[in-house]
Coordinates of C-alpha atoms in Angstrom, one line a residue:
M1 CA 99.9 120.4 61.7
G2 CA 100.6 124.0 62.7
A3 CA 98.0 125.3 60.2
N4 CA 95.4 122.9 61.4
F5 CA 96.0 123.9 65.1
S6 CA 95.8 127.6 64.1
S7 CA 92.5 127.1 62.3
C8 CA 91.0 125.3 65.2
V9 CA 91.8 128.0 67.7
C10 CA 91.2 131.0 65.4
D11 CA 88.2 129.8 63.4
G12 CA 86.3 132.8 62.4
N13 CA 86.9 136.6 62.5
D14 CA 85.2 139.4 64.4
E15 CA 84.2 142.6 62.7
D16 CA 87.6 144.1 63.3
G17 CA 89.3 141.2 61.5
G18 CA 90.6 139.8 64.8
S19 CA 90.0 136.3 66.2
S20 CA 86.7 135.7 67.8
M21 CA 87.7 132.4 69.5
R22 CA 90.6 132.6 72.0
P23 CA 91.7 130.0 74.5
R24 CA 90.2 130.8 77.9
L25 CA 91.1 129.8 81.5
G26 CA 87.9 127.7 81.6
D27 CA 89.1 125.7 78.6
I28 CA 91.8 124.0 80.7
P29 CA 90.8 120.4 81.3
E30 CA 89.6 119.8 84.9
S31 CA 92.1 116.9 85.4
C32 CA 95.0 119.2 84.5
V33 CA 93.7 121.9 86.9
A34 CA 93.5 119.3 89.7
F35 CA 97.1 118.2 89.2
V36 CA 98.3 121.8 89.4
L37 CA 96.2 122.5 92.5
M38 CA 97.8 119.5 94.2
Y39 CA 101.1 121.3 94.5
L40 CA 99.6 124.4 96.2
D41 CA 98.8 125.1 99.8
P42 CA 95.2 124.7 100.9
P43 CA 94.5 128.4 101.3
D44 CA 95.7 129.0 97.7
I45 CA 93.5 126.1 96.4
C46 CA 90.5 127.7 98.0
K47 CA 91.2 131.1 96.4
L48 CA 91.7 129.6 92.9
A49 CA 88.5 127.6 93.3
R50 CA 86.7 131.0 93.0
L51 CA 88.0 131.6 89.5
N52 CA 85.4 129.6 87.5
K53 CA 83.5 126.3 87.4
A54 CA 86.5 124.3 86.1
F55 CA 88.7 125.3 89.0
R56 CA 85.8 125.0 91.5
D57 CA 85.1 121.4 90.4
A58 CA 88.7 120.4 90.3
S59 CA 89.4 121.8 93.8
V60 CA 87.2 119.1 95.4
A61 CA 89.1 116.2 94.0
D62 CA 89.8 113.7 96.7
F63 CA 93.4 113.0 95.7
I64 CA 94.3 116.7 96.2
W65 CA 93.1 116.8 99.8
E66 CA 94.3 113.4 100.6
S67 CA 97.8 114.6 99.8
K68 CA 97.3 117.4 102.4
L69 CA 96.0 115.2 105.2
P70 CA 98.4 113.6 107.7
L71 CA 99.1 109.9 106.8
N72 CA 97.3 108.8 110.0
Y73 CA 94.3 111.2 109.6
E74 CA 91.9 108.3 110.3
F75 CA 93.5 107.9 113.8
I76 CA 93.1 111.6 114.3
M77 CA 89.5 111.5 113.3
E78 CA 88.8 108.8 115.8
K79 CA 90.3 111.0 118.5
A80 CA 88.5 114.2 117.3
L81 CA 85.1 112.9 116.4
E82 CA 82.6 110.6 118.1
D83 CA 80.8 109.9 114.7
D84 CA 82.9 107.2 113.0
S85 CA 80.8 107.4 109.8
F86 CA 81.8 111.0 109.0
V87 CA 85.0 110.0 107.0
A88 CA 83.0 107.5 104.9
E89 CA 80.2 110.0 104.2
V90 CA 82.1 113.1 103.0
G91 CA 84.9 113.9 100.6
K92 CA 88.5 114.5 101.7
R93 CA 88.2 118.2 101.4
D94 CA 85.4 118.2 104.1
V95 CA 87.6 115.9 106.2
Y96 CA 90.5 118.4 106.0
A97 CA 88.2 121.3 106.8
R98 CA 86.8 119.5 109.8
L99 CA 90.2 118.7 111.2
C100 CA 91.3 122.3 110.8
R101 CA 88.7 123.3 113.4
P102 CA 89.5 122.8 117.1
N103 CA 88.2 119.4 118.2
L104 CA 87.9 118.6 121.9
F105 CA 88.6 115.1 123.2
D106 CA 89.2 113.3 126.6
N107 CA 86.2 114.9 128.2
G108 CA 87.0 118.3 126.9
T109 CA 90.5 118.5 128.5
K110 CA 92.5 118.1 125.3
E111 CA 92.1 119.7 121.8
I112 CA 93.5 118.7 118.4
W113 CA 93.5 120.5 115.0
L114 CA 95.4 120.8 111.8
D115 CA 97.2 124.0 110.7
K116 CA 95.2 125.3 107.7
K117 CA 98.3 126.1 105.7
T118 CA 100.7 123.2 106.3
G119 CA 98.4 120.4 107.6
G120 CA 100.6 120.1 110.6
V121 CA 99.2 118.5 113.8
C122 CA 98.6 120.7 116.8
L123 CA 97.5 119.6 120.3
A124 CA 96.6 121.5 123.4
I125 CA 96.3 120.0 126.9
S126 CA 94.4 121.9 129.5
S127 CA 95.6 122.6 133.0
K128 CA 92.7 120.3 134.1
A129 CA 94.6 117.4 132.4
L130 CA 97.9 118.1 134.2
R131 CA 99.1 116.7 137.5
I132 CA 99.8 119.6 139.7
T133 CA 101.3 119.0 143.1
G134 CA 99.1 120.5 145.8
I135 CA 96.3 121.4 143.4
D136 CA 93.6 120.2 145.9
D137 CA 94.9 122.5 148.7
R138 CA 93.3 125.9 148.4
R139 CA 96.1 127.5 150.4
Y140 CA 98.3 127.0 147.3
W141 CA 96.3 126.5 144.2
N142 CA 92.8 127.2 142.8
Y143 CA 91.1 127.1 139.4
I144 CA 89.8 130.3 137.9
S145 CA 87.5 130.9 134.9
T146 CA 88.8 133.1 132.2
E147 CA 88.1 134.0 128.5
E148 CA 91.9 134.1 127.9
S149 CA 92.2 130.3 127.8
R150 CA 90.9 128.2 124.9
F151 CA 89.6 125.8 127.7
H152 CA 88.1 128.8 129.7
I153 CA 89.9 127.8 132.9
V154 CA 93.5 128.1 134.3
A155 CA 95.2 126.9 137.4
Y156 CA 96.4 129.8 139.6
L157 CA 99.2 129.5 142.2
Q158 CA 99.2 131.8 145.2
Q159 CA 102.4 130.5 146.7
I160 CA 104.2 127.3 147.2
W161 CA 107.7 125.8 148.1
W162 CA 107.6 122.9 145.7
L163 CA 106.3 123.6 142.1
E164 CA 105.7 120.5 140.1
V165 CA 103.4 120.3 137.0
E166 CA 103.4 117.1 135.0
G167 CA 101.5 115.7 132.0
D168 CA 101.5 113.0 129.4
L169 CA 100.0 112.0 126.1
E170 CA 99.8 108.8 124.0
F171 CA 99.5 109.6 120.3
Q172 CA 100.4 108.6 116.8
F173 CA 102.4 111.6 115.6
P174 CA 102.8 111.9 111.8
P175 CA 106.5 112.0 110.9
G176 CA 108.3 115.3 111.7
T177 CA 109.6 117.4 114.5
Y178 CA 107.3 118.6 117.2
S179 CA 107.8 121.5 119.7
V180 CA 106.4 121.5 123.3
F181 CA 105.3 124.8 124.9
F182 CA 104.0 125.7 128.3
R183 CA 101.6 128.7 128.2
L184 CA 102.2 130.6 131.5
Q185 CA 101.5 134.0 132.9
L186 CA 102.8 135.8 136.0
G187 CA 99.9 137.6 137.6
K188 CA 96.1 137.0 137.6
S189 CA 94.2 138.9 134.9
S190 CA 90.6 139.9 134.9
K191 CA 88.1 142.4 133.4
R192 CA 87.2 145.6 135.2
L193 CA 84.8 148.1 133.6
G194 CA 85.4 146.3 130.3
R195 CA 89.2 146.7 130.5
R196 CA 91.8 144.0 131.1
V197 CA 93.7 144.4 134.4
C198 CA 96.3 142.2 136.0
N199 CA 96.8 141.6 139.7
N200 CA 100.6 141.2 140.4
E201 CA 100.1 141.0 144.2
H202 CA 101.3 137.3 144.6
I203 CA 104.2 137.4 142.1
H204 CA 107.5 136.5 143.8
G205 CA 110.4 134.1 143.7
W206 CA 110.7 133.6 140.0
D207 CA 113.8 135.8 139.6
I208 CA 115.9 133.7 142.0
K209 CA 116.2 130.5 140.1
P210 CA 114.9 129.3 136.7
V211 CA 112.2 126.6 136.2
K212 CA 113.1 123.3 134.6
F213 CA 111.3 121.8 131.7
L214 CA 111.7 118.0 131.0
I215 CA 110.5 116.0 128.0
T216 CA 110.8 112.2 127.6
T217 CA 109.3 109.9 125.1
S218 CA 108.7 106.1 124.9
N219 CA 111.4 105.8 122.2
A220 CA 114.1 107.1 124.6
Q221 CA 114.2 110.8 123.6
H222 CA 115.1 113.0 126.5
V223 CA 115.2 116.8 126.5
V224 CA 116.0 119.2 129.4
S225 CA 115.8 123.0 129.4
Q226 CA 115.5 125.9 131.8
S227 CA 114.0 129.4 131.7
Y228 CA 113.3 132.2 134.1
L229 CA 109.7 133.3 134.2
D230 CA 109.2 137.0 133.4
N231 CA 106.9 139.5 131.6
P232 CA 104.2 139.8 134.2
G233 CA 100.7 140.4 133.0
N234 CA 101.3 138.7 129.6
W235 CA 100.8 135.1 128.5
V236 CA 104.1 133.6 127.3
L237 CA 104.8 130.4 125.4
Y238 CA 107.8 128.9 127.1
H239 CA 109.6 126.4 124.7
A240 CA 110.3 123.3 126.7
G241 CA 112.0 121.4 123.7
N242 CA 111.5 119.4 120.6
F243 CA 111.1 115.7 119.8
D244 CA 110.9 113.7 116.6
S245 CA 108.5 111.2 115.2
K246 CA 109.7 108.7 112.5
S247 CA 106.6 106.8 111.8
H248 CA 102.9 107.6 111.7
D249 CA 102.0 104.1 112.8
D250 CA 103.9 104.1 116.1
L251 CA 101.9 105.0 119.3
M252 CA 104.3 107.2 121.1
K253 CA 104.0 108.2 124.8
I254 CA 105.4 111.6 125.6
K255 CA 105.8 113.0 129.1
F256 CA 106.5 116.6 129.9
S257 CA 107.0 118.5 133.2
L258 CA 107.6 121.9 134.6
T259 CA 109.4 122.1 138.0
Q260 CA 111.0 124.5 140.5
I261 CA 111.7 122.3 143.6
D262 CA 114.3 124.5 145.3
C263 CA 112.8 124.7 148.8
T264 CA 115.0 127.6 149.9
H265 CA 112.4 130.1 148.8
I266 CA 108.7 130.3 148.0
K267 CA 107.2 131.4 144.8
G268 CA 103.8 132.5 143.7
G269 CA 101.5 134.5 141.4
L270 CA 101.7 132.0 138.5
C271 CA 98.8 131.0 136.0
V272 CA 99.2 127.7 134.2
D273 CA 96.9 127.6 131.2
S274 CA 97.9 124.7 129.0
V275 CA 100.6 122.8 127.2
F276 CA 100.9 122.9 123.4
I277 CA 102.4 120.2 121.2
C278 CA 102.8 121.4 117.5
N279 CA 104.5 120.4 114.4
S280 CA 107.6 122.6 114.1
D281 CA 106.4 123.8 110.6
V282 CA 103.5 125.6 112.2
K283 CA 104.4 129.2 112.8
N284 CA 102.0 130.0 115.6
C285 CA 100.2 127.1 117.1
V286 CA 98.1 129.2 119.5
D287 CA 96.5 131.1 116.7
C288 CA 95.6 128.1 114.7

């Protein structure tokens, strides 16, 4: 048997007496390549697809990309796309690629995408989708346009006694742990002569007492945390806390809030951009 195998692989000699037929990477069966690719991260699969035709053809196999998609990817597609026929018309690789792009929903006030490396779900909720006490009173709050927000608008607080920012989301979260962040900045930034400048004129009151973050879910999870706001002129992700999802079929309602309701002092100079909810395996949800 060994002699027969040797003769099959090394049938014929070149001018130097060596073998003219050697096993090549392209000789690996496509099905074997596909099974190997299934255990790699999506960016690595895309890199190996450039090697040769066998790897390229194997890299589009539906079973590879279905293993990378969240279990409830059809629910996410319904949220992210208006065209219900997209999933039926394309392969799973194209579905994965589409979901890795930012997808707006709820009239452009929310955004959802998958992390390219892990397939983890990430969501962003605009300040326009939050309930902000006093938002309609121009003495306290106003909306300003900016390129520094993925939604191109932030809520700016000039001054107030009672700070209360609330939001909620009903969603089928794939199983895992999720982190909630508030993206905030002390000071109002703008462009002047092509350079970024930050107006710190209204910043006051944040060093006296911390703000309070609260997270509650419809399955009785409850998280409370506190943090002082600092680092003027820079956007900061303040970690409000984590919650867990056990089943991708459960429609969970999560509520989150940011408050500072000590009326012994006023506070001001705060920009509220958005709230992020990201799978904890995602290293930096803002850059996704």
